Short mmCIF file of C-alpha atoms in Angstrom, two decimals:
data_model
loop_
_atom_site.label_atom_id
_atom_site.label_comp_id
_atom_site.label_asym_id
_atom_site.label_seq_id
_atom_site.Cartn_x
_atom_site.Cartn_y
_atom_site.Cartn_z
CA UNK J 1 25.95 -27.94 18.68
CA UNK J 2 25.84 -29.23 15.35
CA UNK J 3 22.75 -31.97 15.31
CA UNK J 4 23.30 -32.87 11.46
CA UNK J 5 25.95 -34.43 12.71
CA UNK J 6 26.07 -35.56 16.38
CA UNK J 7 24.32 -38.90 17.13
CA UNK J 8 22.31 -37.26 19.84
CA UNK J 9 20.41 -40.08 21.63
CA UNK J 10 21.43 -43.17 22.69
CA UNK J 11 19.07 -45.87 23.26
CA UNK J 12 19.26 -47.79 27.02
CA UNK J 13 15.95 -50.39 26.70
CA UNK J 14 13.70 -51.59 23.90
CA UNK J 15 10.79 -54.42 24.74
CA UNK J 16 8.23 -55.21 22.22
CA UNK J 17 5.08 -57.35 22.89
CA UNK J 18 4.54 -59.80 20.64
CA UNK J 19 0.65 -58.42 20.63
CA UNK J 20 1.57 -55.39 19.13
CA UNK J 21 0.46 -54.90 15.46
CA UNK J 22 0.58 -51.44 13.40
CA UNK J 23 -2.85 -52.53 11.89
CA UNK J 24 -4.11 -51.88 15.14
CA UNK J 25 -2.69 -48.05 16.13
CA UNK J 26 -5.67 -46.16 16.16
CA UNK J 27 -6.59 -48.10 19.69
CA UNK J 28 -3.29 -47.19 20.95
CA UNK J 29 -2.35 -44.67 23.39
CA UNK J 30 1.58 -43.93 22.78
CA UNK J 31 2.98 -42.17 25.78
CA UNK J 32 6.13 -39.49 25.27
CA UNK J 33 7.52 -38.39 28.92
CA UNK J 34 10.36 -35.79 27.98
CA UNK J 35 13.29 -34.84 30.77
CA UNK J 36 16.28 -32.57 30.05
CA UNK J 37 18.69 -35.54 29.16
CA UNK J 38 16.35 -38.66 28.70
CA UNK J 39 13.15 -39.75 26.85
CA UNK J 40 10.64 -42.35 27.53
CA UNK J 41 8.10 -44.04 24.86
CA UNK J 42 5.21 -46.43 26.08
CA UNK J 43 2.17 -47.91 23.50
CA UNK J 44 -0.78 -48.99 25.40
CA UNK J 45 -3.77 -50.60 23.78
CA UNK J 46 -6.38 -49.17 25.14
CA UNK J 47 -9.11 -51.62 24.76
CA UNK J 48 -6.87 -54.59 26.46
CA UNK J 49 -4.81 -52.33 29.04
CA UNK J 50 -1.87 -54.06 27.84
CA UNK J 51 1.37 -52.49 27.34
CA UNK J 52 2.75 -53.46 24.35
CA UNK J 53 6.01 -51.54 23.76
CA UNK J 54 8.46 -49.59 26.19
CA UNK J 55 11.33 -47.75 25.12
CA UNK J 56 13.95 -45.29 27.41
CA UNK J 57 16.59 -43.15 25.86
CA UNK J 58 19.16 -41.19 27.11
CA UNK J 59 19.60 -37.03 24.96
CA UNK J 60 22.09 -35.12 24.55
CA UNK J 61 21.74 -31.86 27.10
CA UNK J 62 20.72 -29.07 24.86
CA UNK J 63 20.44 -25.50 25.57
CA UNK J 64 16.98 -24.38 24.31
CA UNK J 65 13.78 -25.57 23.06
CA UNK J 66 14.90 -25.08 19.41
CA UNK J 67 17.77 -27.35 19.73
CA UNK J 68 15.91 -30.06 22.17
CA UNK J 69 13.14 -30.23 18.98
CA UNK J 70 16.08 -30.95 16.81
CA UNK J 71 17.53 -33.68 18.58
CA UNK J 72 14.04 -35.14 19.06
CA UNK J 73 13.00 -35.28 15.28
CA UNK J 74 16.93 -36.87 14.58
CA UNK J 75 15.33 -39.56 16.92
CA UNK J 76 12.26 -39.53 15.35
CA UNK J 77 13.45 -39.88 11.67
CA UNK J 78 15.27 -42.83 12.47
CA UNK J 79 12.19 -44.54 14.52
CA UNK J 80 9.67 -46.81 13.16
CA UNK J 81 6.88 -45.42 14.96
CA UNK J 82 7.28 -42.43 16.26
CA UNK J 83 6.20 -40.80 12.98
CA UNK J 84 2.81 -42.56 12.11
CA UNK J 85 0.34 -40.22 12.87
CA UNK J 86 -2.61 -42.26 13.67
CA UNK J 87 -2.46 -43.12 17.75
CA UNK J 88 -6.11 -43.04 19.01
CA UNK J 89 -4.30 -41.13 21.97
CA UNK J 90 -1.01 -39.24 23.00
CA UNK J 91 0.39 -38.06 25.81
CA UNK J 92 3.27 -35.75 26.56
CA UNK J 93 4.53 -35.92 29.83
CA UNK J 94 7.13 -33.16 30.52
CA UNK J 95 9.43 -34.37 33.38
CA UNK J 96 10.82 -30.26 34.77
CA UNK J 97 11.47 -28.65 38.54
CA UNK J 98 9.11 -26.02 37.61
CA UNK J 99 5.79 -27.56 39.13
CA UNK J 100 3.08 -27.48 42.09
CA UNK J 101 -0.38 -29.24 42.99
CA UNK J 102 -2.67 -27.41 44.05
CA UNK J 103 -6.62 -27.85 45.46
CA UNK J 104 -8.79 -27.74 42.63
CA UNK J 105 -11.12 -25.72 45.00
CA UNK J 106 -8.48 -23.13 44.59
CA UNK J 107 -7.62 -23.33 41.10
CA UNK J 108 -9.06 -21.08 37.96
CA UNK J 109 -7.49 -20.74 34.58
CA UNK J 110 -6.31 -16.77 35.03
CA UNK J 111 -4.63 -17.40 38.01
CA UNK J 112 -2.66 -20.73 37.27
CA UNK J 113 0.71 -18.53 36.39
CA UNK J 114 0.68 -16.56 40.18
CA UNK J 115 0.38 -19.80 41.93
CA UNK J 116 2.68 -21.87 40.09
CA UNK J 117 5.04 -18.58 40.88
CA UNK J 118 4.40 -18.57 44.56
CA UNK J 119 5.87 -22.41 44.18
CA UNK J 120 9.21 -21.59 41.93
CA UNK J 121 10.80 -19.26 39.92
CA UNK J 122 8.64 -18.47 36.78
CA UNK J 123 9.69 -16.14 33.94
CA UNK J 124 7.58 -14.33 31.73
CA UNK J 125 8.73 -16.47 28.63
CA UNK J 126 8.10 -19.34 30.11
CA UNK J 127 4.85 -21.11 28.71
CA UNK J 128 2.44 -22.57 31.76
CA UNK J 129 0.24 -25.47 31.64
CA UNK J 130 -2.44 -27.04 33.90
CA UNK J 131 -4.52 -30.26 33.98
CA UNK J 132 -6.47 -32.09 36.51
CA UNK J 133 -5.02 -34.93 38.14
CA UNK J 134 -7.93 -37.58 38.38
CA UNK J 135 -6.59 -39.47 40.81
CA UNK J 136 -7.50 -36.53 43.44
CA UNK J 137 -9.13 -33.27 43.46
CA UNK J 138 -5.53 -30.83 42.25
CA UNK J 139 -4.86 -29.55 39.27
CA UNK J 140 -0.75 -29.78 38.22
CA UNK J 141 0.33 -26.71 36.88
CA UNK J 142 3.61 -26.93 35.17
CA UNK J 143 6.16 -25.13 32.53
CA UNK J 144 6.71 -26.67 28.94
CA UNK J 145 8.70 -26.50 26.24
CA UNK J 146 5.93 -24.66 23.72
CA UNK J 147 8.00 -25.56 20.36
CA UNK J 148 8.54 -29.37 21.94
CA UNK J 149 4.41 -29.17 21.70
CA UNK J 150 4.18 -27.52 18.57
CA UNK J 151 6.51 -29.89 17.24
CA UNK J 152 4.30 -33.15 18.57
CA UNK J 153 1.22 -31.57 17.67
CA UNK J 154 2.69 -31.15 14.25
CA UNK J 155 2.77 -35.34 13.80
CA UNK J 156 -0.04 -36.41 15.42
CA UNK J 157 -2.32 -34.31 13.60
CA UNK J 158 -5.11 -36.60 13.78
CA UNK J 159 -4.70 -37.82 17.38
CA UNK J 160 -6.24 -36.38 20.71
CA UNK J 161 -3.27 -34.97 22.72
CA UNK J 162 -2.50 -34.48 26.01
CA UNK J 163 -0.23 -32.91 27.88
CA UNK J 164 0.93 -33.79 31.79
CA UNK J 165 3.71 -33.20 34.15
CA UNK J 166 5.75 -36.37 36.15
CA UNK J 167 4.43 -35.15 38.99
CA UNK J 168 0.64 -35.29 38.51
CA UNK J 169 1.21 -38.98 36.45
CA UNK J 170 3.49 -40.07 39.85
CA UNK J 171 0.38 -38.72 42.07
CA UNK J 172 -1.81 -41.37 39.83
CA UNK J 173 0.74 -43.77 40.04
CA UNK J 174 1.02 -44.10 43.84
CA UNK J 175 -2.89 -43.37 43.91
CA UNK J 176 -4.07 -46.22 41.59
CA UNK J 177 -2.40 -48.84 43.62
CA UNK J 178 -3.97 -50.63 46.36
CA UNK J 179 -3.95 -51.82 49.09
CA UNK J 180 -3.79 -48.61 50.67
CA UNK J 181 -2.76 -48.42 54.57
CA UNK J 182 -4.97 -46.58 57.24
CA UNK J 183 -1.48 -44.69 58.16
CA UNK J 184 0.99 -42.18 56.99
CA UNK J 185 2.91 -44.21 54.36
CA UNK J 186 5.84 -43.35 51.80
CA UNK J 187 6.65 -43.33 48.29
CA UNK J 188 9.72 -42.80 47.04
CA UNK J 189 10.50 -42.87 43.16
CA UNK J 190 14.28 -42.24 42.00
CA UNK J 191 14.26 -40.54 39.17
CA UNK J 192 17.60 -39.23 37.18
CA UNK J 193 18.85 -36.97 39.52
CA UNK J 194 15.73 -36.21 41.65
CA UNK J 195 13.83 -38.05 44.34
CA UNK J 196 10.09 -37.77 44.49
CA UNK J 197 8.53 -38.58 47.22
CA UNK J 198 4.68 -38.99 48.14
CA UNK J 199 2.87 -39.51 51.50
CA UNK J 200 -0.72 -40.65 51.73
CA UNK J 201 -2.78 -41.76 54.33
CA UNK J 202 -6.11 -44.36 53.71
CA UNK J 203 -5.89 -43.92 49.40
CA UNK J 204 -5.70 -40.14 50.35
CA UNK J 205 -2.63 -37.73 49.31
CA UNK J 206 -1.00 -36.00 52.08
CA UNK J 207 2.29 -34.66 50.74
CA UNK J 208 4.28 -34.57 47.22
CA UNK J 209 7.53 -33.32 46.50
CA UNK J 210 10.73 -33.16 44.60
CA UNK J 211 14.45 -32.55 46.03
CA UNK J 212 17.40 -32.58 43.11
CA UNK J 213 20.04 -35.02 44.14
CA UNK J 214 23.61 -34.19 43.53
CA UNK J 215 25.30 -37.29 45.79
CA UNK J 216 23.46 -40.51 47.28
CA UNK J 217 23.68 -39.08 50.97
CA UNK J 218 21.00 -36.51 50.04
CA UNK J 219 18.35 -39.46 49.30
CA UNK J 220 19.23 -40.15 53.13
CA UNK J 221 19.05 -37.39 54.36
CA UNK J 222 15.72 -36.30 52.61
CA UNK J 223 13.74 -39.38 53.27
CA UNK J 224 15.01 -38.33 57.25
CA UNK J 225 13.50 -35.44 57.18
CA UNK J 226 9.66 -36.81 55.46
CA UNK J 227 9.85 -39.29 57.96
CA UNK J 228 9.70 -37.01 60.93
CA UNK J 229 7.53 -34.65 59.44
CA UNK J 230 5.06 -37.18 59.14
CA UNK J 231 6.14 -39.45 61.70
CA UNK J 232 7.09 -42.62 59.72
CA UNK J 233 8.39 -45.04 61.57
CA UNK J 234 12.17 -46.30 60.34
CA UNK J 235 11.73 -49.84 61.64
CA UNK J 236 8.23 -49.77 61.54
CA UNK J 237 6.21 -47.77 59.62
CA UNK J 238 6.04 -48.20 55.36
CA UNK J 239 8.34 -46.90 52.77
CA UNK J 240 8.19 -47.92 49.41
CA UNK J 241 10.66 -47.34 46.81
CA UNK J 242 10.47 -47.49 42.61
CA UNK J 243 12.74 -45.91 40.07
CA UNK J 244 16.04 -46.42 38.65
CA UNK J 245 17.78 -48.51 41.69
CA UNK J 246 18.28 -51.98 41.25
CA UNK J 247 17.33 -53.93 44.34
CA UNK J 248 20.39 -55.54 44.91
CA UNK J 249 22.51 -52.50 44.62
CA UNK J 250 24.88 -50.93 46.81
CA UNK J 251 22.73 -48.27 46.82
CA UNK J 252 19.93 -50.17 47.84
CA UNK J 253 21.73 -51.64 50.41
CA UNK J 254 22.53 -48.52 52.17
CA UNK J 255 18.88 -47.52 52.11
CA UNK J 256 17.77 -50.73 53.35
CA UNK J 257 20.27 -50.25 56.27
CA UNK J 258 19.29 -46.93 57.28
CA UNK J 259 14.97 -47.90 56.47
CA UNK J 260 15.07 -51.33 57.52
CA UNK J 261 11.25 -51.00 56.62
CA UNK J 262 11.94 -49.78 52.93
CA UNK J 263 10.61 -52.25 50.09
CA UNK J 264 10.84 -52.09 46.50
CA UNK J 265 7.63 -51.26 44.81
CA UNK J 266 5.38 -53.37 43.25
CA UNK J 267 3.91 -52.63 39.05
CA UNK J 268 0.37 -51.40 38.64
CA UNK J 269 -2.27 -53.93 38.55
CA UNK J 270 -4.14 -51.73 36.49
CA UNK J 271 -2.09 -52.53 33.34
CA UNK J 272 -1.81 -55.91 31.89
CA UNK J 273 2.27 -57.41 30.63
CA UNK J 274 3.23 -60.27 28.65
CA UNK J 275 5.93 -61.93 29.33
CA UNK J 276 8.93 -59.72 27.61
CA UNK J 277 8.38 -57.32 30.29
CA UNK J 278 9.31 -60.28 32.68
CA UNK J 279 13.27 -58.69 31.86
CA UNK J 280 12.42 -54.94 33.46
CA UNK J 281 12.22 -55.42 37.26
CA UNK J 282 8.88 -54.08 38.07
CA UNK J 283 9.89 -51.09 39.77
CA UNK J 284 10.85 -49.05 37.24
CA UNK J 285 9.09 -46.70 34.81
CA UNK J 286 6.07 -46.26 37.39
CA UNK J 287 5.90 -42.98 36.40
CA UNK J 288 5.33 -43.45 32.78
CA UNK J 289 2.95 -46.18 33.26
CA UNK J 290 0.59 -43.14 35.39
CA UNK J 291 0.08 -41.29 32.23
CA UNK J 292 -2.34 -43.78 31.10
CA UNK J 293 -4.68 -43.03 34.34
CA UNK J 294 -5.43 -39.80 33.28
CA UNK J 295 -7.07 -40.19 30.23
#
């Protein structure tokens, strides 16, 4: 694949807050989360919790790291922000199968690689990561693209970095957004091809995990199986649902027929919106938005 001369990104949403000024990006936090085949960009200002610009784009599938930092930088030469190099914070948020959670009572730095491998298939050339998740007491250990980092790191020369996994910013997600019930209750967030899904019980995590989807009876069929596990209720227990499914979808519909309970989700309190985020239903990108509560 020739980059030089593919166009390979396309963009899918754009909002911009009027707030937003470049005079004031050293008390942003601009948030990267990076999947095989899509890219997400959130500012933040810090000092106001307000979320000022959200951006999703959809990459062409490459086959390595080298090529994936080549079709990020043709995106980045052609943005108007994604190459100033002053953000008080920034956060890269790989978005990979390759993950687990585990207790931080468990957890030290020379054996992150053997328990990540006793979770999924880990080779040697694959670079491992780790962080604590501070909505709870686990660390999310996780693979990454190391010339995707050296390539971000390589910008933002001046800015505090850090780097996450979905999972763990999900896990804050779900975790920074009362009310809480006293029960077992679900969270579901569809995601490109994968379904996460996240139990808790009183504020407390019981159970996160991921399941690729290759048709919609899988969601089904998945959900089924969390909800006897745990014994959730189908007609009355809770379920609720964020992502990429628009509420009054087909999809949705066939859901809400087979969890009558099921609800879409509601967006973080914890984060403040003006009013051009009024046009993305506020559901979706939950998962970016739980980068910011791990700073």
């Amino acid at each position: 694949m020739d980059i030089t001369k593919e166009k390979v990104f396309k963009s899918l949403k754009k909002v911009k807050d009027d707030k937003f000024s470049i005079d004031k990006i050293e008390q942003y936090c601009l948030v990267l989360e990076i999947g095989d085949r899509d890219l997400q960009v959130a500012v933040i200002d810090i000092k106001s919790d307000r979320v000022l610009i959200l951006e999703d784009y959809s990459l062409t599938k490459t086959e390595d790291e080298h090529q994936k930092v080549q079709v990020l930088k043709a995106l980045f030469d052609e943005h108007h922000l994604l190459m100033v190099g002053f953000w008080k914070e920034v956060v890269l948020c790989f978005k990979n199968p390759k993950y687990c959670l585990a207790p931080l009572s468990y957890f030290s730095k020379d054996n992150a690689r053997a328990i990540l491998k006793m979770n999924c298939e880990v080779q040697s050339s694959d670079s491992v990561g780790y962080y604590k998740v501070n909505s709870n007491d686990s660390v999310n250990i996780f693979t990454y693209q190391k010339e995707v980092l050296k390539f971000i790191r390589s910008i933002y020369v001046n800015s505090k970095i850090r780097v996450t996994h979905q999972s763990g910013m999900l896990v804050n997600a779900v975790l920074s957004n009362p009310p809480f019930a006293n029960e077992n209750e679900l969270s579901l967030y569809i995601d490109r091809f994968y379904l996460h899904a996240a139990v808790t019980n009183n504020g407390k995590l019981v159970y996160f995990n991921s399941f690729k989807i290759q048709k919609f009876e899988e969601y089904i069929k998945y959900i089924n199986l969390i909800c006897h596990e745990f014994k959730i209720l189908k007609k009355e227990g809770i379920i609720k649902v964020w992502g990429y499914i628009k509420k009054d979808s087909s999809h949705f519909e066939a859901l809400k027929k087979n969890f009558p309970v099921i609800e879409v989700g509601n967006r973080t309190s914890k984060l403040n919106f003006g009013f051009k985020f009024d046009e993305i239903p506020e559901h979706q990108y939950f998962d970016v938005f739980g980068n910011y509560f791990n700073l």
